[in-house]
Amino acid sequence: MYLRIRSGYLIMLLVFVLALYFTFIGLRYPYLGLSIEQTKAGVFVITKEPDSSAWTVGKVKIGDTVREVDGVSPEHNPLIIKTEHIDMADELLLERNGNLIRLKIPPFDSASTFSTHILAPFTIFLVLFLLSWRAYQSRKEDVDTRLLIAFSLSVGLSVLCAAASSRAELLSLIMVRPLLVSVPVFLLHFLFVFFAQRQKETYFPFITIRFGYTLVAGWLLFQSLFVLTNLLDQVSHNL
C-alpha cells in the first residue's frame, strides 16, 4: 500500500515536470506555422501566409524559397519533407527575388501566441494539478478518485502538449494524440467505477473502456515509430 501511494506522488511529479518542459518549448521556440512545398526543381517554397498568430507574419511571403533551416537544407530533414511544415527553428535562410534573407528567430515567444499557447494552457494545467494533488492527499485509496485525477491531469497536460507539438517537438509529437484519446477514456472509466460502486446502471460495457485503452496504446506505439523513423532518416541523411 505504501509503495502504491508513493508511486502515485511520483507519477504526479513526473506529469508536472513534463508540463514544465512543454511550457519551456512554447517559450523557447515561437510558433512559426510555415507551410512549404517542394517544387519540380527540388527547392522548397512558402505556399501560404502564416497564421495570424504566428511569429513569421509579415516576415515571410508566399513564394519565398527556403534555403536553410538552422543551417541545413530542408531536403535533409525528413520530418519537414513529410509534413511540409516548418514549426521550430532558431534561424531561417530565405531567398526572395534573388536576395538572401537570414531570419533570426527570437529565443522567447514575443507574439500573441504567448497567451493562447503558454499562459492559458499552463494556468489550466496548474489549477487541475493543484486540485488533483489535494484530492489525492484526501482520497488516495479510492479508485474513482484516482481515475478522476488521471482524467484531470490528462486534460491539463494535453493542452500544453498540443502547444509544444505545434512546434514539432519530438516528445510532444509522440504524446499529443495518446493524451487526447486518453481524456475520454479516463472519463468513461471513472463513470463506470463511480456508478458500479453505487450499484447503479453503467449504460456501457467495460469492453468499451478496454478498447479505449488499447487505442491509446496503439496511438502511442504508432507515434513513437513515426518519430523514430524520421529520426533515423535524418541521421542517415546527415551521414
mmCIF file of C-alpha atoms in Angstrom:
data_model
loop_
_atom_site.group_PDB
_atom_site.id
_atom_site.type_symbol
_atom_site.label_atom_id
_atom_site.label_comp_id
_atom_site.label_asym_id
_atom_site.label_seq_id
_atom_site.Cartn_x
_atom_site.Cartn_y
_atom_site.Cartn_z
ATOM 1 C CA MET A 1 0.000 0.000 0.000
ATOM 2 C CA TYR A 2 2.808 2.435 0.919
ATOM 3 C CA LEU A 3 4.616 1.782 -2.366
ATOM 4 C CA ARG A 4 1.416 2.353 -4.365
ATOM 5 C CA ILE A 5 0.770 5.663 -2.609
ATOM 6 C CA ARG A 6 4.364 6.747 -3.090
ATOM 7 C CA SER A 7 4.265 5.828 -6.791
ATOM 8 C CA GLY A 8 1.135 7.971 -7.149
ATOM 9 C CA TYR A 9 3.005 11.045 -5.921
ATOM 10 C CA LEU A 10 5.950 10.226 -8.200
ATOM 11 C CA ILE A 11 3.654 9.966 -11.227
ATOM 12 C CA MET A 12 2.101 13.332 -10.425
ATOM 13 C CA LEU A 13 5.543 14.906 -10.067
ATOM 14 C CA LEU A 14 6.569 13.392 -13.412
ATOM 15 C CA VAL A 15 3.467 14.913 -15.008
ATOM 16 C CA PHE A 16 4.396 18.291 -13.520
ATOM 17 C CA VAL A 17 7.947 18.026 -14.916
ATOM 18 C CA LEU A 18 6.521 17.216 -18.366
ATOM 19 C CA ALA A 19 4.244 20.236 -18.093
ATOM 20 C CA LEU A 20 7.225 22.476 -17.292
ATOM 21 C CA TYR A 21 9.136 21.016 -20.240
ATOM 22 C CA PHE A 22 6.287 21.605 -22.710
ATOM 23 C CA THR A 23 5.905 25.145 -21.367
ATOM 24 C CA PHE A 24 9.630 25.745 -21.888
ATOM 25 C CA ILE A 25 9.321 24.549 -25.508
ATOM 26 C CA GLY A 26 6.480 27.005 -26.072
ATOM 27 C CA LEU A 27 8.600 29.842 -24.665
ATOM 28 C CA ARG A 28 11.861 28.835 -26.309
ATOM 29 C CA TYR A 29 10.503 28.314 -29.816
ATOM 30 C CA PRO A 30 7.907 30.762 -31.177
ATOM 31 C CA TYR A 31 5.176 29.318 -33.351
ATOM 32 C CA LEU A 32 6.313 29.603 -36.987
ATOM 33 C CA GLY A 33 3.431 27.980 -38.838
ATOM 34 C CA LEU A 34 5.137 27.841 -42.237
ATOM 35 C CA SER A 35 3.606 25.668 -44.957
ATOM 36 C CA ILE A 36 6.070 24.726 -47.686
ATOM 37 C CA GLU A 37 6.090 22.677 -50.861
ATOM 38 C CA GLN A 38 8.875 21.117 -52.875
ATOM 39 C CA THR A 39 8.818 22.256 -56.489
ATOM 40 C CA LYS A 40 9.813 20.237 -59.554
ATOM 41 C CA ALA A 41 13.177 21.993 -59.385
ATOM 42 C CA GLY A 42 13.698 20.438 -55.953
ATOM 43 C CA VAL A 43 13.541 23.672 -53.932
ATOM 44 C CA PHE A 44 11.145 24.401 -51.088
ATOM 45 C CA VAL A 45 8.892 27.451 -51.285
ATOM 46 C CA ILE A 46 6.383 29.050 -48.898
ATOM 47 C CA THR A 47 2.901 28.174 -50.167
ATOM 48 C CA LYS A 48 0.570 30.129 -47.837
ATOM 49 C CA GLU A 49 0.607 33.024 -45.450
ATOM 50 C CA PRO A 50 1.349 32.027 -41.832
ATOM 51 C CA ASP A 51 -1.486 32.029 -39.305
ATOM 52 C CA SER A 52 -2.237 35.449 -37.863
ATOM 53 C CA SER A 53 -0.771 34.367 -34.524
ATOM 54 C CA ALA A 54 2.491 33.051 -35.997
ATOM 55 C CA TRP A 55 5.760 34.854 -35.331
ATOM 56 C CA THR A 56 6.609 34.856 -39.043
ATOM 57 C CA VAL A 57 3.633 37.038 -40.079
ATOM 58 C CA GLY A 58 4.977 39.954 -42.119
ATOM 59 C CA LYS A 59 8.467 38.460 -42.202
ATOM 60 C CA VAL A 60 7.945 35.833 -44.911
ATOM 61 C CA LYS A 61 5.920 35.915 -48.099
ATOM 62 C CA ILE A 62 4.298 33.363 -50.371
ATOM 63 C CA GLY A 63 6.851 32.252 -52.927
ATOM 64 C CA ASP A 64 9.905 32.743 -50.688
ATOM 65 C CA THR A 65 12.400 29.928 -51.184
ATOM 66 C CA VAL A 66 13.589 28.222 -48.005
ATOM 67 C CA ARG A 67 17.297 27.581 -48.438
ATOM 68 C CA GLU A 68 18.215 26.535 -44.897
ATOM 69 C CA VAL A 69 16.588 25.704 -41.585
ATOM 70 C CA ASP A 70 19.142 26.040 -38.778
ATOM 71 C CA GLY A 71 21.948 25.835 -41.336
ATOM 72 C CA VAL A 72 20.636 22.667 -43.006
ATOM 73 C CA SER A 73 18.771 22.382 -46.296
ATOM 74 C CA PRO A 74 15.108 21.318 -45.862
ATOM 75 C CA GLU A 75 15.737 18.390 -48.209
ATOM 76 C CA HIS A 76 17.917 16.857 -45.462
ATOM 77 C CA ASN A 77 15.117 16.970 -42.896
ATOM 78 C CA PRO A 78 12.670 14.054 -43.452
ATOM 79 C CA LEU A 79 10.139 15.457 -40.975
ATOM 80 C CA ILE A 80 9.881 18.716 -42.928
ATOM 81 C CA ILE A 81 9.584 16.767 -46.195
ATOM 82 C CA LYS A 82 6.781 14.536 -44.861
ATOM 83 C CA THR A 83 4.772 17.196 -43.026
ATOM 84 C CA GLU A 84 5.526 20.060 -45.453
ATOM 85 C CA HIS A 85 5.729 22.357 -42.428
ATOM 86 C CA ILE A 86 8.423 24.281 -40.593
ATOM 87 C CA ASP A 87 7.345 24.667 -36.995
ATOM 88 C CA MET A 88 10.503 25.010 -34.882
ATOM 89 C CA ALA A 89 13.811 26.691 -35.747
ATOM 90 C CA ASP A 90 16.416 29.163 -34.494
ATOM 91 C CA GLU A 91 17.273 30.559 -37.918
ATOM 92 C CA LEU A 92 15.888 30.535 -41.466
ATOM 93 C CA LEU A 93 17.688 31.398 -44.681
ATOM 94 C CA LEU A 94 15.197 32.578 -47.314
ATOM 95 C CA GLU A 95 15.619 33.687 -50.887
ATOM 96 C CA ARG A 96 13.351 36.401 -52.286
ATOM 97 C CA ASN A 97 13.778 37.932 -55.743
ATOM 98 C CA GLY A 98 17.364 36.687 -55.882
ATOM 99 C CA ASN A 99 18.252 38.163 -52.477
ATOM 100 C CA LEU A 100 19.123 36.061 -49.431
ATOM 101 C CA ILE A 101 17.344 36.933 -46.189
ATOM 102 C CA ARG A 102 18.595 35.496 -42.907
ATOM 103 C CA LEU A 103 15.749 35.457 -40.398
ATOM 104 C CA LYS A 104 16.810 35.086 -36.758
ATOM 105 C CA ILE A 105 14.112 33.543 -34.581
ATOM 106 C CA PRO A 106 13.977 35.098 -31.072
ATOM 107 C CA PRO A 107 14.684 32.775 -28.131
ATOM 108 C CA PHE A 108 11.357 33.590 -26.478
ATOM 109 C CA ASP A 109 7.917 33.987 -27.986
ATOM 110 C CA SER A 110 7.083 37.658 -28.335
ATOM 111 C CA ALA A 111 3.971 37.114 -30.455
ATOM 112 C CA SER A 112 0.341 36.874 -29.437
ATOM 113 C CA THR A 113 0.725 33.101 -29.120
ATOM 114 C CA PHE A 114 2.068 33.656 -25.587
ATOM 115 C CA SER A 115 -1.433 33.880 -24.143
ATOM 116 C CA THR A 116 -3.027 31.107 -26.212
ATOM 117 C CA HIS A 117 -0.108 28.656 -26.387
ATOM 118 C CA ILE A 118 1.549 29.220 -23.000
ATOM 119 C CA LEU A 119 -0.267 31.310 -20.387
ATOM 120 C CA ALA A 120 -3.781 29.869 -20.763
ATOM 121 C CA PRO A 121 -2.687 26.191 -21.108
ATOM 122 C CA PHE A 122 -0.306 26.390 -18.131
ATOM 123 C CA THR A 123 -2.950 28.124 -15.990
ATOM 124 C CA ILE A 124 -5.456 25.380 -16.824
ATOM 125 C CA PHE A 125 -2.893 22.707 -16.046
ATOM 126 C CA LEU A 126 -1.799 24.318 -12.775
ATOM 127 C CA VAL A 127 -5.363 24.606 -11.474
ATOM 128 C CA LEU A 128 -6.134 20.986 -12.381
ATOM 129 C CA PHE A 129 -2.815 19.799 -10.934
ATOM 130 C CA LEU A 130 -3.349 21.535 -7.584
ATOM 131 C CA LEU A 131 -6.902 20.186 -7.318
ATOM 132 C CA SER A 132 -5.657 16.701 -8.230
ATOM 133 C CA TRP A 133 -2.862 16.863 -5.659
ATOM 134 C CA ARG A 134 -5.326 17.872 -2.945
ATOM 135 C CA ALA A 135 -7.777 15.160 -3.971
ATOM 136 C CA TYR A 136 -5.026 12.537 -3.901
ATOM 137 C CA GLN A 137 -3.991 13.620 -0.420
ATOM 138 C CA SER A 138 -7.571 13.301 0.813
ATOM 139 C CA ARG A 139 -8.877 10.240 -1.046
ATOM 140 C CA LYS A 140 -5.836 8.455 -2.431
ATOM 141 C CA GLU A 141 -7.243 4.971 -1.734
ATOM 142 C CA ASP A 142 -10.434 5.482 -3.758
ATOM 143 C CA VAL A 143 -10.309 4.086 -7.292
ATOM 144 C CA ASP A 144 -12.795 6.629 -8.636
ATOM 145 C CA THR A 145 -10.712 9.472 -7.158
ATOM 146 C CA ARG A 146 -7.551 8.212 -8.850
ATOM 147 C CA LEU A 147 -9.389 7.921 -12.169
ATOM 148 C CA LEU A 148 -10.780 11.432 -11.823
ATOM 149 C CA ILE A 149 -7.237 12.668 -11.126
ATOM 150 C CA ALA A 150 -5.960 10.823 -14.211
ATOM 151 C CA PHE A 151 -8.713 12.476 -16.272
ATOM 152 C CA SER A 152 -7.906 15.945 -14.910
ATOM 153 C CA LEU A 153 -4.155 15.625 -15.436
ATOM 154 C CA SER A 154 -4.614 14.250 -18.964
ATOM 155 C CA VAL A 155 -6.760 17.286 -19.824
ATOM 156 C CA GLY A 156 -4.221 19.721 -18.382
ATOM 157 C CA LEU A 157 -1.182 18.029 -19.906
ATOM 158 C CA SER A 158 -2.792 17.563 -23.329
ATOM 159 C CA VAL A 159 -3.362 21.315 -23.824
ATOM 160 C CA LEU A 160 0.308 22.023 -23.022
ATOM 161 C CA CYS A 161 1.451 19.099 -25.163
ATOM 162 C CA ALA A 162 -0.640 20.338 -28.092
ATOM 163 C CA ALA A 163 1.057 23.740 -27.909
ATOM 164 C CA ALA A 164 4.501 22.095 -27.897
ATOM 165 C CA SER A 165 3.557 19.752 -30.758
ATOM 166 C CA SER A 166 2.697 22.792 -32.903
ATOM 167 C CA ARG A 167 6.477 23.452 -32.754
ATOM 168 C CA ALA A 168 7.114 19.862 -33.963
ATOM 169 C CA GLU A 169 8.931 18.983 -30.716
ATOM 170 C CA LEU A 170 9.566 15.227 -30.820
ATOM 171 C CA LEU A 171 8.333 14.135 -27.366
ATOM 172 C CA SER A 172 5.130 16.153 -27.732
ATOM 173 C CA LEU A 173 4.557 14.658 -31.195
ATOM 174 C CA ILE A 174 4.715 11.207 -29.610
ATOM 175 C CA MET A 175 2.411 12.063 -26.709
ATOM 176 C CA VAL A 176 -0.179 14.509 -28.063
ATOM 177 C CA ARG A 177 -2.608 12.076 -29.723
ATOM 178 C CA PRO A 178 -2.433 9.392 -26.999
ATOM 179 C CA LEU A 179 -3.060 12.107 -24.401
ATOM 180 C CA LEU A 180 -6.058 13.479 -26.276
ATOM 181 C CA VAL A 181 -7.522 9.991 -26.712
ATOM 182 C CA SER A 182 -6.914 9.170 -23.031
ATOM 183 C CA VAL A 183 -9.123 12.082 -21.889
ATOM 184 C CA PRO A 184 -12.496 10.457 -22.775
ATOM 185 C CA VAL A 185 -11.156 7.008 -21.835
ATOM 186 C CA PHE A 186 -10.317 8.103 -18.273
ATOM 187 C CA LEU A 187 -13.674 9.869 -18.030
ATOM 188 C CA LEU A 188 -15.592 6.766 -19.138
ATOM 189 C CA HIS A 189 -13.596 4.583 -16.737
ATOM 190 C CA PHE A 190 -14.321 6.998 -13.878
ATOM 191 C CA LEU A 191 -18.061 6.992 -14.664
ATOM 192 C CA PHE A 192 -18.088 3.193 -14.896
ATOM 193 C CA VAL A 193 -16.448 2.776 -11.468
ATOM 194 C CA PHE A 194 -18.467 5.613 -9.919
ATOM 195 C CA PHE A 195 -21.838 4.087 -10.857
ATOM 196 C CA ALA A 196 -20.706 0.484 -10.264
ATOM 197 C CA GLN A 197 -19.659 1.296 -6.685
ATOM 198 C CA ARG A 198 -23.115 2.760 -6.067
ATOM 199 C CA GLN A 199 -24.847 -0.228 -7.688
ATOM 200 C CA LYS A 200 -26.163 1.911 -10.484
ATOM 201 C CA GLU A 201 -26.519 1.030 -14.152
ATOM 202 C CA THR A 202 -23.322 1.921 -16.067
ATOM 203 C CA TYR A 203 -25.026 2.255 -19.512
ATOM 204 C CA PHE A 204 -21.993 0.876 -21.361
ATOM 205 C CA PRO A 205 -19.941 -2.363 -21.126
ATOM 206 C CA PHE A 206 -16.412 -2.408 -19.728
ATOM 207 C CA ILE A 207 -15.143 -3.673 -23.091
ATOM 208 C CA THR A 208 -15.650 -0.099 -24.330
ATOM 209 C CA ILE A 209 -13.062 1.097 -21.826
ATOM 210 C CA ARG A 210 -10.671 -1.713 -22.733
ATOM 211 C CA PHE A 211 -10.967 -0.714 -26.372
ATOM 212 C CA GLY A 212 -10.183 2.886 -25.395
ATOM 213 C CA TYR A 213 -7.003 1.903 -23.542
ATOM 214 C CA THR A 214 -5.981 -0.285 -26.500
ATOM 215 C CA LEU A 215 -6.486 2.714 -28.778
ATOM 216 C CA VAL A 216 -4.295 4.868 -26.532
ATOM 217 C CA ALA A 217 -1.528 2.244 -26.531
ATOM 218 C CA GLY A 218 -1.833 1.850 -30.305
ATOM 219 C CA TRP A 219 -1.547 5.601 -30.908
ATOM 220 C CA LEU A 220 1.467 5.770 -28.601
ATOM 221 C CA LEU A 221 3.195 2.947 -30.483
ATOM 222 C CA PHE A 222 2.341 4.445 -33.881
ATOM 223 C CA GLN A 223 3.550 7.926 -32.946
ATOM 224 C CA SER A 224 6.760 6.519 -31.430
ATOM 225 C CA LEU A 225 7.526 4.557 -34.601
ATOM 226 C CA PHE A 226 6.743 7.605 -36.762
ATOM 227 C CA VAL A 227 9.105 9.875 -34.836
ATOM 228 C CA LEU A 228 11.815 7.189 -34.549
ATOM 229 C CA THR A 229 11.642 6.545 -38.300
ATOM 230 C CA ASN A 230 12.072 10.237 -39.028
ATOM 231 C CA LEU A 231 14.998 10.483 -36.625
ATOM 232 C CA LEU A 232 16.736 7.557 -38.304
ATOM 233 C CA ASP A 233 16.059 9.077 -41.740
ATOM 234 C CA GLN A 234 17.511 12.373 -40.587
ATOM 235 C CA VAL A 235 20.639 10.671 -39.216
ATOM 236 C CA SER A 236 21.113 8.744 -42.471
ATOM 237 C CA HIS A 237 20.699 11.965 -44.494
ATOM 238 C CA ASN A 238 23.377 13.695 -42.419
ATOM 239 C CA LEU A 239 25.931 10.881 -42.660
#
